[in-house]
CSV table of C-alpha atoms in Angstrom, one decimal:
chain,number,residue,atom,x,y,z
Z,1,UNK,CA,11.9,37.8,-13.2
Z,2,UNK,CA,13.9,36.6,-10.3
Z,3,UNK,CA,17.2,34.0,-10.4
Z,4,UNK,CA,14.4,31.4,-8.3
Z,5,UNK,CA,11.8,32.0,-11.2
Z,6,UNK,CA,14.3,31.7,-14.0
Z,7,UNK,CA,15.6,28.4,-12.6
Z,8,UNK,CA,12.3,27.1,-12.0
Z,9,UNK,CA,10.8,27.9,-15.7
Z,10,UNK,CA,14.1,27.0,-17.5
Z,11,UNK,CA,14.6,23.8,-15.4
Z,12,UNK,CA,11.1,22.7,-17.8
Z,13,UNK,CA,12.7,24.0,-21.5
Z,14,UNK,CA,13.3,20.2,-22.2
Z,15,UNK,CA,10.0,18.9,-21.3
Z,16,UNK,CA,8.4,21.3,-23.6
Z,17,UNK,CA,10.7,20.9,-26.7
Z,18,UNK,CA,10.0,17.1,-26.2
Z,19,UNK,CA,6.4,17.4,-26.5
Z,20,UNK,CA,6.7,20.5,-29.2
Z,21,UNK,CA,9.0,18.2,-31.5
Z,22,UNK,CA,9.0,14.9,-30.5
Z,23,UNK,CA,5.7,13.7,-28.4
Z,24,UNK,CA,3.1,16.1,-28.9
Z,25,UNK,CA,0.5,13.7,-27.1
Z,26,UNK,CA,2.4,13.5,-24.0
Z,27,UNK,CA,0.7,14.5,-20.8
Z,28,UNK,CA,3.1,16.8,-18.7
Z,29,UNK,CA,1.1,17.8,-16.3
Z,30,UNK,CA,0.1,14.2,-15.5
Z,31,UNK,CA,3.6,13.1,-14.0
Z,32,UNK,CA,4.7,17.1,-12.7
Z,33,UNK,CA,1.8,16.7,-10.6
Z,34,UNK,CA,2.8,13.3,-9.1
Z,35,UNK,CA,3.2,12.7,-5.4
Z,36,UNK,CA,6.2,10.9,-5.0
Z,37,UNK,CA,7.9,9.1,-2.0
Z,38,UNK,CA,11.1,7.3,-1.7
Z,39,UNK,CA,11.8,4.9,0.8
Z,40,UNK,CA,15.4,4.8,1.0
Z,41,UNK,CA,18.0,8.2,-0.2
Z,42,UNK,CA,20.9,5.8,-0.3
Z,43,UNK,CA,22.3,5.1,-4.0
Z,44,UNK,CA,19.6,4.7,-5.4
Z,45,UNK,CA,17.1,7.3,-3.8
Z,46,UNK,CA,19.6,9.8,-4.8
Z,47,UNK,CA,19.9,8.9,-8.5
Z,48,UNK,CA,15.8,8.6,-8.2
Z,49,UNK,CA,14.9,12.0,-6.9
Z,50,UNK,CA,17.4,13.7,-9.7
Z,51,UNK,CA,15.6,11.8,-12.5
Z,52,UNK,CA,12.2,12.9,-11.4
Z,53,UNK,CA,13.3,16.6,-11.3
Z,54,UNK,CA,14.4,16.1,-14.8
Z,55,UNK,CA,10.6,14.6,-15.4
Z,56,UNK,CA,9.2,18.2,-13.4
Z,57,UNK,CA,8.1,16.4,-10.8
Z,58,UNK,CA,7.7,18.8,-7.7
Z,59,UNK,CA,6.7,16.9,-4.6
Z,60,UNK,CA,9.3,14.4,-3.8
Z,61,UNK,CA,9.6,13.1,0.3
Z,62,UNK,CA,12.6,11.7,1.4
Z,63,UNK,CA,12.7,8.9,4.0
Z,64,UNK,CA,15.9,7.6,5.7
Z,65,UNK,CA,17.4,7.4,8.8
Z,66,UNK,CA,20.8,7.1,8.5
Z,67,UNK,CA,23.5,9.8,8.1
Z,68,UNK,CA,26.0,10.6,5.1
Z,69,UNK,CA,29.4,8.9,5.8
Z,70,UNK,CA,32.5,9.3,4.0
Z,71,UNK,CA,32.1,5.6,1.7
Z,72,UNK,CA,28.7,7.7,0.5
Z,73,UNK,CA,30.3,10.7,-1.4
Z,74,UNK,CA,31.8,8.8,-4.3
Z,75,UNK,CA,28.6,6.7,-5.2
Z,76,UNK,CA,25.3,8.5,-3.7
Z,77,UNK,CA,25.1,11.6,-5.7
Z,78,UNK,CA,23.4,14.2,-4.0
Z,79,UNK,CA,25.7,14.5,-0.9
Z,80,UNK,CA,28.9,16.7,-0.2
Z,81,UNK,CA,32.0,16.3,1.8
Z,82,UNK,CA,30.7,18.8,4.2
Z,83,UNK,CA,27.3,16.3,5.1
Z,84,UNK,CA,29.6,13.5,5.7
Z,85,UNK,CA,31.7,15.9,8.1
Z,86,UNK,CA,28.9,17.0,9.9
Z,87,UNK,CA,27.3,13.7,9.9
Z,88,UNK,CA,24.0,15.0,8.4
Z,89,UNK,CA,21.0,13.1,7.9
Z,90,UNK,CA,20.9,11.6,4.6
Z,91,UNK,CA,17.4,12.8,3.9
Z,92,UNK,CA,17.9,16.3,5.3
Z,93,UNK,CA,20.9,16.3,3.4
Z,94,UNK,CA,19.0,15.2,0.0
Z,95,UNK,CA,16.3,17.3,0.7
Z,96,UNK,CA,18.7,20.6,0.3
Z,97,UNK,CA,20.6,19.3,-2.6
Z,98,UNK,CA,17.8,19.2,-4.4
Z,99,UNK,CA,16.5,22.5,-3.6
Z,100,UNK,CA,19.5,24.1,-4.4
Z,101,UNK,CA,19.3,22.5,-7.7
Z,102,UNK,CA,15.8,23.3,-8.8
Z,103,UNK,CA,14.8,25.9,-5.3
Z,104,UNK,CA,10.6,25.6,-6.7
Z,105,UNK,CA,11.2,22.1,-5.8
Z,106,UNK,CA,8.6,21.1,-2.3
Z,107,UNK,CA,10.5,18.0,-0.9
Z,108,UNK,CA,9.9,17.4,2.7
Z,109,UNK,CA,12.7,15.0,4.6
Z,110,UNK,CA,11.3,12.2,7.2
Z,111,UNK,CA,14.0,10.7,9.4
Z,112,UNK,CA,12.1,7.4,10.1
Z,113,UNK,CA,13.4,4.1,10.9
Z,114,UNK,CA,10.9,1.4,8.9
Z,115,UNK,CA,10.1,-1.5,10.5
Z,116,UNK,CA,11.1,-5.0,10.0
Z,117,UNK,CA,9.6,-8.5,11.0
Z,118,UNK,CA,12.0,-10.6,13.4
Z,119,UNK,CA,12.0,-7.2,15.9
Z,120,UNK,CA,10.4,-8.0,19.5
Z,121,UNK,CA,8.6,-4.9,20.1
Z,122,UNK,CA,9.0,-5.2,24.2
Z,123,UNK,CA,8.9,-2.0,26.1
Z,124,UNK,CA,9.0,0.1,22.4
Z,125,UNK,CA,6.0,-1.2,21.2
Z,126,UNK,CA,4.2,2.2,21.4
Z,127,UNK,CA,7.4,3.9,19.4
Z,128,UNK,CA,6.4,1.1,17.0
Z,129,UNK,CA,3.0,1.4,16.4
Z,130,UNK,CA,3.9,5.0,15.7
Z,131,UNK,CA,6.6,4.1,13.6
Z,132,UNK,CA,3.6,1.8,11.6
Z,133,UNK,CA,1.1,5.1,11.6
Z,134,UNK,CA,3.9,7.4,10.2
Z,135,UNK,CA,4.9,4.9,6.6
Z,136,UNK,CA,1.3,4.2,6.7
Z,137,UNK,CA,0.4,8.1,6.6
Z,138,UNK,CA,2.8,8.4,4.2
Z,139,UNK,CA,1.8,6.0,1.8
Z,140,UNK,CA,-1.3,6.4,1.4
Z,141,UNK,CA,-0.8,10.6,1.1
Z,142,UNK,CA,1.7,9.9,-1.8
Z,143,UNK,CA,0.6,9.3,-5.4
Z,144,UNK,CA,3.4,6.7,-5.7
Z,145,UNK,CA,6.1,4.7,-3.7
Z,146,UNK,CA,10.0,3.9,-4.6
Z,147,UNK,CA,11.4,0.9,-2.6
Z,148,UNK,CA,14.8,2.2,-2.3
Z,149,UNK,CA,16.2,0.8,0.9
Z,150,UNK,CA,19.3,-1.3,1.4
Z,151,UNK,CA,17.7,-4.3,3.0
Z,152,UNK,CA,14.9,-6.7,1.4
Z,153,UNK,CA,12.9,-7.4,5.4
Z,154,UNK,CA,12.6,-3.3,5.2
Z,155,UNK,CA,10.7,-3.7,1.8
Z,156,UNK,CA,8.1,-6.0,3.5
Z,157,UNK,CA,5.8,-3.3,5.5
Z,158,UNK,CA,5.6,-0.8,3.0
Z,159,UNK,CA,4.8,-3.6,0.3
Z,160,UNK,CA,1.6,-4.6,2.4
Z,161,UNK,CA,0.8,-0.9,3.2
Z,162,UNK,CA,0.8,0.0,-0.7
Z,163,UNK,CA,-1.3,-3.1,-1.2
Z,164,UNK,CA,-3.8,-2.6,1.1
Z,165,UNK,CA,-4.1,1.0,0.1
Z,166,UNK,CA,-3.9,1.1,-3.1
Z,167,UNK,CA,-0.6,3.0,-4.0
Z,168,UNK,CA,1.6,2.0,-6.7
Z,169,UNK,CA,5.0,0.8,-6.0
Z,170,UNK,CA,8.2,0.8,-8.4
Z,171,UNK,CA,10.4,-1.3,-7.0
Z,172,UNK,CA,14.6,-1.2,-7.8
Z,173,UNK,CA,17.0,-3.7,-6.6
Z,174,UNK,CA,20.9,-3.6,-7.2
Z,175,UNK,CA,23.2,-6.6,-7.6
Z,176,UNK,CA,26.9,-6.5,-8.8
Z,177,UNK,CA,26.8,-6.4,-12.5
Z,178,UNK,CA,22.4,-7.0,-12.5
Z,179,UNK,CA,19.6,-5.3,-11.3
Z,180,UNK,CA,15.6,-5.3,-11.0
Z,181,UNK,CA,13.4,-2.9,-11.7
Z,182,UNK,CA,9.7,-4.0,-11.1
Z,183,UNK,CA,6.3,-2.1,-10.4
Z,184,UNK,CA,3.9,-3.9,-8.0
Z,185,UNK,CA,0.4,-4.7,-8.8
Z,186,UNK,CA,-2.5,-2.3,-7.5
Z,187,UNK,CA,-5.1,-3.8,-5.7
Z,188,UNK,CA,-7.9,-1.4,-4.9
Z,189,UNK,CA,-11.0,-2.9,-5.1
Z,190,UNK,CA,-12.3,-4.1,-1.6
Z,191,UNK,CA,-15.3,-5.7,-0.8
Z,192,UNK,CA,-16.1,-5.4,3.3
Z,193,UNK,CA,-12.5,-6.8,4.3
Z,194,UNK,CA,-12.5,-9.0,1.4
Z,195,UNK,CA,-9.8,-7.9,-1.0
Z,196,UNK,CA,-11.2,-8.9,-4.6
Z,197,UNK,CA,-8.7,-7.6,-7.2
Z,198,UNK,CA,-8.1,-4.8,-9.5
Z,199,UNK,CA,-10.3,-2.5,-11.5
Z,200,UNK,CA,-11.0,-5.2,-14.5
Z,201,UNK,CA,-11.5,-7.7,-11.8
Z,202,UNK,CA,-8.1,-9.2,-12.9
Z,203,UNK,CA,-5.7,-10.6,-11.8
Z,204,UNK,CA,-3.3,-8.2,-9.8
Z,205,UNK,CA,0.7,-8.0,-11.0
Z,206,UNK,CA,3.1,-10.1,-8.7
Z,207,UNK,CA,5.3,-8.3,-5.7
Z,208,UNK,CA,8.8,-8.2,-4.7
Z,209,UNK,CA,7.9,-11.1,-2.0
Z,210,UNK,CA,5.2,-13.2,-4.6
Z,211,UNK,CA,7.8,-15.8,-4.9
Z,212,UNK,CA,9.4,-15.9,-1.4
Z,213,UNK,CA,8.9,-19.5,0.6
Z,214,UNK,CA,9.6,-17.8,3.9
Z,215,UNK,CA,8.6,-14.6,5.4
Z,216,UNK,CA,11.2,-11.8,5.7
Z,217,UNK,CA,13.5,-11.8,8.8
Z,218,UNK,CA,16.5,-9.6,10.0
Z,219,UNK,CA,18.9,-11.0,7.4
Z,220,UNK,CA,21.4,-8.2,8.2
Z,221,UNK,CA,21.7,-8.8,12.1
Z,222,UNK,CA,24.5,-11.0,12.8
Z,223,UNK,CA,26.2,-9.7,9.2
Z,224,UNK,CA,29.8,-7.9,8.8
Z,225,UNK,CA,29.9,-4.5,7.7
Z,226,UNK,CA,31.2,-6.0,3.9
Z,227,UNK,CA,27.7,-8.0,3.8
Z,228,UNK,CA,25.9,-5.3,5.3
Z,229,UNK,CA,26.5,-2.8,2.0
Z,230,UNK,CA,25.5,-3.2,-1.4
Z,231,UNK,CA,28.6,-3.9,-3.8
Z,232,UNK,CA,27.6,-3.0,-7.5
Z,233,UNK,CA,29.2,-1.6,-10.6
Z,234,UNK,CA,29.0,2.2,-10.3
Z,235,UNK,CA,26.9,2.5,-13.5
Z,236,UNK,CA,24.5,0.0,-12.5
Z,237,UNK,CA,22.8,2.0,-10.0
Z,238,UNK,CA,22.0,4.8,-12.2
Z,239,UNK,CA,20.6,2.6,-14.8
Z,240,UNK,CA,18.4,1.3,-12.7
Z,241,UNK,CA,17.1,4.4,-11.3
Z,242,UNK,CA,16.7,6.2,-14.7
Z,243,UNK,CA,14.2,3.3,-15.7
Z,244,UNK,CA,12.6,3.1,-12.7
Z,245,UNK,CA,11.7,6.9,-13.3
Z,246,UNK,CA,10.9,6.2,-17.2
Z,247,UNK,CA,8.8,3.3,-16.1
Z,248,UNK,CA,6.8,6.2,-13.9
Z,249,UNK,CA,6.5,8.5,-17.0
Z,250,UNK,CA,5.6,5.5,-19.3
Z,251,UNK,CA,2.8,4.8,-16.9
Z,252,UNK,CA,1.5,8.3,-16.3
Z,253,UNK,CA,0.7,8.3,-20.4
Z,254,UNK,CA,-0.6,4.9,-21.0
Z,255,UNK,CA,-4.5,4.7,-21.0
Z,256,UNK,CA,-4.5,2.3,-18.0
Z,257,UNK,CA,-2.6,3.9,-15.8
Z,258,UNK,CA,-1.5,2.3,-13.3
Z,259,UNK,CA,-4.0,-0.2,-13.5
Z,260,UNK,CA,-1.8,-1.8,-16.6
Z,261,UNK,CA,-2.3,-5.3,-16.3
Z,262,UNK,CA,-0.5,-8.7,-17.5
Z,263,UNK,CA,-3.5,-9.0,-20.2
Z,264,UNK,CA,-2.6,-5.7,-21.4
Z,265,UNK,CA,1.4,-5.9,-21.7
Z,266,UNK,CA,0.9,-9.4,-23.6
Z,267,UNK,CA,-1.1,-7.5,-26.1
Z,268,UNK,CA,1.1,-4.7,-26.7
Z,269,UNK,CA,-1.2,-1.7,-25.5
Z,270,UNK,CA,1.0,1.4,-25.3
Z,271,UNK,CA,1.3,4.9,-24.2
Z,272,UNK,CA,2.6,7.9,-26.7
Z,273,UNK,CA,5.7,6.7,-24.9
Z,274,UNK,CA,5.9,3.1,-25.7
Z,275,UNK,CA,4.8,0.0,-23.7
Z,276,UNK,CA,5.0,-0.2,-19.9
Z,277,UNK,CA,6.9,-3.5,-18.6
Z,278,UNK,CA,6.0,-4.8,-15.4
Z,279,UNK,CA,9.5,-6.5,-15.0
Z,280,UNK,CA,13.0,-5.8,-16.1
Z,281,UNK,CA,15.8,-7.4,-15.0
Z,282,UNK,CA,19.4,-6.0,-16.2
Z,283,UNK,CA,22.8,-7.6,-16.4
Z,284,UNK,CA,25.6,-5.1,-17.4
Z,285,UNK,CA,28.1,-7.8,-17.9
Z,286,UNK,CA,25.9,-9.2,-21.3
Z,287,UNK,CA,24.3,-5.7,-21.8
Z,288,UNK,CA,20.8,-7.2,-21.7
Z,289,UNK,CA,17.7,-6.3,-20.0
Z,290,UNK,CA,14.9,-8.8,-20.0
Z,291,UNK,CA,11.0,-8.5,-19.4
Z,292,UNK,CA,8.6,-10.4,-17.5
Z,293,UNK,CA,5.2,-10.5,-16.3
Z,294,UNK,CA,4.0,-12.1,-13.2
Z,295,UNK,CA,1.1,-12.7,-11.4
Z,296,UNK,CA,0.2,-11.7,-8.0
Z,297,UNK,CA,0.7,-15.4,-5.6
Z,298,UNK,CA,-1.9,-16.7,-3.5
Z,299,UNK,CA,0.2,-17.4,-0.9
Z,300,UNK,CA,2.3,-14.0,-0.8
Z,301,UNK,CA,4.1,-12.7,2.4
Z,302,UNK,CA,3.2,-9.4,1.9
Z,303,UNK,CA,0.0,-8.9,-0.8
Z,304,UNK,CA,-1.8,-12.0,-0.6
Z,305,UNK,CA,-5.4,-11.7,-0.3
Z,306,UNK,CA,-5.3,-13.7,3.0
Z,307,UNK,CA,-2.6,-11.2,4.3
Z,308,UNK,CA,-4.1,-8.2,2.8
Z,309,UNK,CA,-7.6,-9.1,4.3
Z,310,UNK,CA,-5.8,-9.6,7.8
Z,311,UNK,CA,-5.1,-6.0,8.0
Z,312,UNK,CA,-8.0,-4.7,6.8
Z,313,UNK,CA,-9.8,-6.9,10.0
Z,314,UNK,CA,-7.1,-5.4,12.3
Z,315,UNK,CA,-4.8,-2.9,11.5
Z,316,UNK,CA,-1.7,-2.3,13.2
Z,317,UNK,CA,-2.4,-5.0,15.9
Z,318,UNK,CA,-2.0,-7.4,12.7
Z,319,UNK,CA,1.1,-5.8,11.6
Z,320,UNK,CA,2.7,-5.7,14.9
Z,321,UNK,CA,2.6,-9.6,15.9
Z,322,UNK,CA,3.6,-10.2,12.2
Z,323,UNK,CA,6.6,-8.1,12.7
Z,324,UNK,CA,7.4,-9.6,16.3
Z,325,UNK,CA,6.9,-12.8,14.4
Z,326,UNK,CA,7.5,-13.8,10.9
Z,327,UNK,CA,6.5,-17.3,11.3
Z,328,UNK,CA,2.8,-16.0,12.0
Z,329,UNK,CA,3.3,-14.6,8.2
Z,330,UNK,CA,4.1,-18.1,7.0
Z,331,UNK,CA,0.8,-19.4,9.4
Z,332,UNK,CA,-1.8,-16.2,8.2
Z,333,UNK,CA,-0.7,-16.6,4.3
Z,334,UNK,CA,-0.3,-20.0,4.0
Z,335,UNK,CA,3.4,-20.4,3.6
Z,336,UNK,CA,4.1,-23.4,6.8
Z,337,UNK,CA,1.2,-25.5,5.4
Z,338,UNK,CA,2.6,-25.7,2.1
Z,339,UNK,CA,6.0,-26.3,3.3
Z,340,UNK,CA,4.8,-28.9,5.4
Z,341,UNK,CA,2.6,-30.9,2.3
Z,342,UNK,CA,5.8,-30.7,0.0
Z,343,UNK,CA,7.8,-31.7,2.8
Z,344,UNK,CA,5.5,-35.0,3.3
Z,345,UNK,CA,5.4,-35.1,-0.5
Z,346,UNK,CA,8.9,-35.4,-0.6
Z,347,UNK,CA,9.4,-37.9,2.4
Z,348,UNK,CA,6.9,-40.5,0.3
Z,349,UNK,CA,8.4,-39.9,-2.7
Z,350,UNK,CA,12.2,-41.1,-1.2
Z,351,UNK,CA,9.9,-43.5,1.0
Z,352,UNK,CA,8.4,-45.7,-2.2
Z,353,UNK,CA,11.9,-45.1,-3.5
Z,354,UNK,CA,13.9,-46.5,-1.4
Z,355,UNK,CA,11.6,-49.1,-1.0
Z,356,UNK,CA,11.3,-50.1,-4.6
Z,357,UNK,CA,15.2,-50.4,-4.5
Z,358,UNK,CA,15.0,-52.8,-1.8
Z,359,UNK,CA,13.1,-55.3,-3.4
């Protein structure tokens, strides 16, 4: 047997002793066979990717843009001093350290820019429609989708996209001392262009943008370089990311798959590896991670059925005039009218009170 085959058989000696001795029921070939893609090989995509070639997961794509700097070596933890001298792409670069690690591995490297809303397309609008047609492709040929990427406006697109097309998304967000892990609800039952809800006719699970008032914007474009990068605990990252990886393997065993629904987590329905959260949110500083469980928001920037039925009418002509501009978003999900009735609310409720303190 050759060094490649060795490495390759011996990288999965933990896997089997866990189901030999510990969880007999568990489904290996379930998660190995998983089509994963990571939005994002910052921090966090680097720590992601490792974890899931500790799960034997063997098809990992790895989207970025940027290149490795110097500031990247000491926290993002697949890159080397000599991809930061040559100023390598960060997902070319990730794609070979993790082929040297495991070389069975097939992880292809996309250099892609995502797309944000507040962008006026002008003269690039065909580079952006492509730019749509490429994450779009890629989501829907992937079994599952890591939001990884340093901004929340670059999160937007491929939320829709995963809603629309039914592709799960674990989602993983870093503050200083806290951070969020979260799965998205799958909708994949359509009706014409009518989106109508999950398999159980529940229901969906919330988003990352369920509880936004406004639509996303370019919140880094007039920001210093300080504001621009993510400042977090070094440990906190890799917590994040090694949950956000459980959460996968949790999900690939339970019986509901990724169909696991708020009615199910209340009643405590779990998988040979325990119960699947659709929530957790972290704080290092009291050593506490909490669950929750929300519900999927009518009025949602980014899975709302109003949105979500939008696309399915028009495709990327939809997507493009919501990312030239987000205050269409607020118009086609409902966002501005509500603002506008709690706005009047408001203005009659200090009306009658001022006036009742006049007399």
């Amino acid at each position: 047997m050759n060094p490649e085959e060795r490495a390759n058989k011996g990288s999965q000696c933990n896997l089997q002793l866990m189901k030999w001795r510990a969880a007999p029921n568990i489904q290996l070939d379930e998660i190995q066979n998983c089509k994963a893609l990571l939005l994002g090989t910052g921090t966090l995509g680097c720590n992601v990717a490792r974890n899931l070639l500790m799960w034997g997961v063997r098809h990992i794509t790895l989207v970025d843009r940027s290149t490795v700097s110097y500031s990247n070596l000491g926290r993002q933890t697949l890159f080397l001093f000599e991809d930061a001298k040559n100023g390598t792409e960060k997902c070319i670069a990730g794609a070979s350290a993790l082929r040297n690690i495991i070389p069975g591995v097939c992880v292809t490297p996309v250099s892609l820019n995502i797309p944000i809303p507040g962008k006026r397309a002008g003269a690039d609008k065909q580079e952006l429609i492509e730019r749509v047609a490429v994450l779009r492709d890629l989501i829907t040929s992937h079994d599952v989708v890591f939001l990884l990427t340093d901004s929340r406006e670059s999160r937007w697109l491929p939320s829709l996209l995963a809603a629309a097309h039914g592709t799960p998304v674990i989602n993983v967000a870093l503050g200083f001392d806290s951070f969020l892990v979260r799965r998205h609800g799958v909708v994949s039952v359509t009706s014409g262009s009518n989106v109508v809800g999950t398999d159980h006719g529940e229901q969906p699970l919330s988003c990352y943008f369920c509880k936004d008032i406004y639509a996303p914007s370019k919140s880094q474009l007039s920001s210093t370089l300080d504001r621009q990068c993510t400042v977090t605990r070094p440990g906190v990252s890799s917590m994040a990311s090694a949950l956000a990886v459980e959460m996968l393997a949790s999900l690939y065993q339970n019986p509901a798959g990724f169909r696991f629904t708020c009615k199910e987590e209340l009643q405590g329905n779990p998988g040979c590896l325990g119960i699947v959260p659709s929530i957790m949110r972290g704080n290092i500083r009291s050593y506490q991670i909490n669950h929750e469980i929300e519900q999927r928001s009518s009025k949602c920037t980014a899975c709302s059925a109003s949105i979500l039925n939008q696309y399915h009418a028009h495709g990327t002509d939809f997507i493009i005039k919501c990312l030239e501009d987000p205050c269409f978003i607020e118009e086609v999900c409902g966002l501005k009218e509500q603002r506008s009735t709690d706005e009047a609310a408001l203005c009659d409720t200090f009306s009658d009170s001022s006036s009742a303190n006049d007399n």
